[in-house]
Coordinates of C-alpha atoms in Angstrom, one line a residue:
M83 CA -41.7 -63.8 13.4
A84 CA -40.9 -61.2 16.0
R85 CA -42.9 -58.0 16.0
T86 CA -40.9 -54.9 15.4
S87 CA -41.1 -52.6 18.4
E88 CA -41.1 -48.8 18.5
F89 CA -37.6 -49.1 19.9
D90 CA -36.5 -51.1 16.9
E91 CA -38.0 -48.7 14.5
A92 CA -36.7 -45.6 16.2
G93 CA -33.2 -47.2 16.5
A94 CA -33.2 -47.9 12.8
R95 CA -34.1 -44.3 12.0
F96 CA -31.4 -43.0 14.3
L97 CA -28.7 -45.3 12.8
A98 CA -29.8 -44.4 9.2
A99 CA -29.8 -40.7 9.8
G100 CA -26.2 -40.1 8.7
R101 CA -23.1 -38.9 10.7
I102 CA -23.5 -39.6 14.4
A103 CA -21.7 -37.7 17.2
V104 CA -21.0 -39.3 20.5
T105 CA -20.6 -36.9 23.4
G106 CA -18.8 -37.8 26.6
V107 CA -16.1 -39.8 25.0
S108 CA -13.0 -39.9 27.2
R109 CA -9.4 -39.3 26.1
T110 CA -8.5 -42.6 27.9
P111 CA -9.5 -45.5 25.6
G112 CA -12.0 -47.9 27.1
S113 CA -12.6 -45.8 30.2
H114 CA -16.1 -44.7 29.7
G115 CA -19.4 -45.9 28.3
G116 CA -19.2 -43.2 25.6
N117 CA -16.0 -44.8 24.3
A118 CA -17.7 -48.2 24.1
V119 CA -20.5 -46.7 22.0
Y120 CA -18.1 -44.7 19.8
V121 CA -15.8 -47.7 19.1
G122 CA -18.8 -50.1 18.6
L123 CA -20.5 -47.8 16.1
R124 CA -17.2 -47.2 14.3
K125 CA -16.5 -50.9 14.2
A126 CA -20.0 -51.5 12.8
G127 CA -19.2 -49.1 9.9
F128 CA -21.1 -46.0 11.0
D129 CA -19.9 -42.5 10.2
V130 CA -19.2 -41.5 13.8
V131 CA -17.3 -38.6 15.5
P132 CA -16.2 -38.2 19.1
I133 CA -17.1 -35.1 21.1
N134 CA -14.9 -34.0 24.0
P135 CA -14.1 -30.4 24.8
A136 CA -10.8 -31.3 26.4
A137 CA -9.4 -33.5 23.6
T138 CA -8.2 -33.2 20.0
E139 CA -8.0 -37.0 19.6
V140 CA -10.0 -39.8 21.0
E141 CA -9.5 -43.5 20.3
G142 CA -7.0 -42.6 17.6
D143 CA -9.5 -40.3 15.7
P144 CA -9.9 -36.5 15.6
A145 CA -12.2 -35.3 18.3
Y146 CA -14.2 -32.1 18.4
P147 CA -15.0 -29.8 21.3
D148 CA -18.8 -29.6 20.5
L149 CA -21.3 -30.4 17.9
A150 CA -20.9 -27.1 16.1
A151 CA -17.2 -27.8 15.5
V152 CA -17.8 -31.0 13.5
P153 CA -17.0 -30.3 9.8
G154 CA -20.1 -31.0 7.8
G155 CA -22.3 -31.3 10.9
V156 CA -24.0 -34.3 12.3
A157 CA -27.5 -35.8 11.9
A158 CA -27.7 -37.7 15.2
V159 CA -26.2 -37.5 18.6
V160 CA -25.6 -40.2 21.3
V161 CA -25.4 -38.3 24.6
A162 CA -23.1 -40.2 27.0
T163 CA -22.3 -37.3 29.5
A164 CA -23.4 -36.6 33.0
P165 CA -27.1 -35.6 33.2
S166 CA -26.1 -32.1 34.2
Q167 CA -24.5 -31.6 30.8
V168 CA -27.4 -32.9 28.7
A169 CA -29.3 -29.7 28.5
A170 CA -26.4 -27.8 26.9
T171 CA -26.1 -30.6 24.3
V172 CA -29.8 -30.5 23.6
D173 CA -29.7 -26.7 23.2
Q174 CA -26.8 -27.0 20.7
A175 CA -28.6 -29.8 18.8
V176 CA -31.7 -27.7 18.5
R177 CA -29.7 -24.7 17.2
L178 CA -27.9 -26.9 14.6
G179 CA -31.0 -28.7 13.4
V180 CA -29.9 -32.2 14.5
G181 CA -32.7 -34.7 13.8
Y182 CA -32.0 -37.5 16.3
L183 CA -30.8 -37.7 19.9
W184 CA -30.2 -40.8 22.0
M185 CA -29.7 -40.4 25.7
H186 CA -27.6 -43.3 26.7
R187 CA -28.5 -45.3 29.9
T188 CA -27.6 -48.7 31.1
I189 CA -28.5 -49.7 34.6
D190 CA -28.1 -46.3 36.4
A191 CA -29.4 -42.8 35.6
G192 CA -27.0 -42.6 32.7
S193 CA -27.2 -39.5 30.5
V194 CA -30.9 -38.9 30.9
D195 CA -32.5 -35.5 31.5
E196 CA -36.3 -35.8 31.0
A197 CA -36.8 -32.0 30.8
A198 CA -34.1 -31.7 28.1
A199 CA -35.7 -34.7 26.2
A200 CA -39.0 -32.9 26.3
R201 CA -37.4 -29.7 25.0
A202 CA -35.7 -31.6 22.2
R203 CA -39.0 -33.2 21.2
E204 CA -40.8 -29.9 21.2
A205 CA -38.1 -28.7 18.7
G206 CA -38.8 -31.6 16.4
I207 CA -35.9 -33.9 17.4
E208 CA -36.7 -37.6 17.7
V209 CA -35.4 -38.6 21.1
L210 CA -34.6 -42.1 22.4
V211 CA -34.3 -42.2 26.2
G212 CA -32.3 -45.1 27.7
G213 CA -30.6 -48.1 26.4
C214 CA -27.7 -47.9 24.0
P215 CA -27.4 -47.8 20.2
L216 CA -25.3 -51.0 20.4
M217 CA -28.4 -52.8 21.5
H218 CA -29.8 -52.3 18.1
R219 CA -29.5 -55.2 15.6
D220 CA -27.8 -53.0 13.0
A221 CA -25.1 -51.8 15.3
G222 CA -24.7 -54.1 18.2
D223 CA -22.5 -56.8 19.4
R224 CA -23.9 -60.0 20.8
G225 CA -23.6 -58.9 24.4
H226 CA -25.7 -55.7 23.8
R227 CA -28.3 -57.7 21.8
V228 CA -28.6 -60.2 24.7
M229 CA -29.0 -57.2 27.1
C230 CA -31.8 -55.9 24.8
G231 CA -33.5 -59.3 24.9
V232 CA -33.4 -59.4 28.7
L233 CA -34.8 -55.9 28.9
R234 CA -37.7 -56.9 26.6
V235 CA -38.5 -59.9 28.8
L236 CA -38.5 -57.5 31.8
G237 CA -40.7 -55.0 30.0
R238 CA -37.9 -52.4 30.3
V239 CA -37.0 -51.8 26.6
P240 CA -36.3 -48.1 26.2
R241 CA -38.8 -45.9 24.4

């Protein structure tokens, strides 16, 4: 029996939190990692909303300019923007009382801002740095789960 990792447990809490916002989703379907996360979570049955300040619709669904504009609010946020934009998202999440934040990262720097992650943690937000929610067994597709397995073997599973 496989031991449950901190990553697994934190991912389960994130996915169970409630409505999830995905920032950095592009107006052009399939053109950005944020779109893959958004579509994957939607396909897996999660209550998910796209955030894009320049769009009213993303992947056929209503989009919102920021977290504050989402009717009913959100419980969790996947950050899939440039690192330079992460701090503003964290500030807004803190003001809105968001409980969970996942800074998306695959191979490159992704959407990680360590100082913003520390600020979010200080405010009581549970933060996952790196990886992707689609790597989690409750949300992922086979390819993402294989990627998670490879990262486990390499000792690089996000924390």
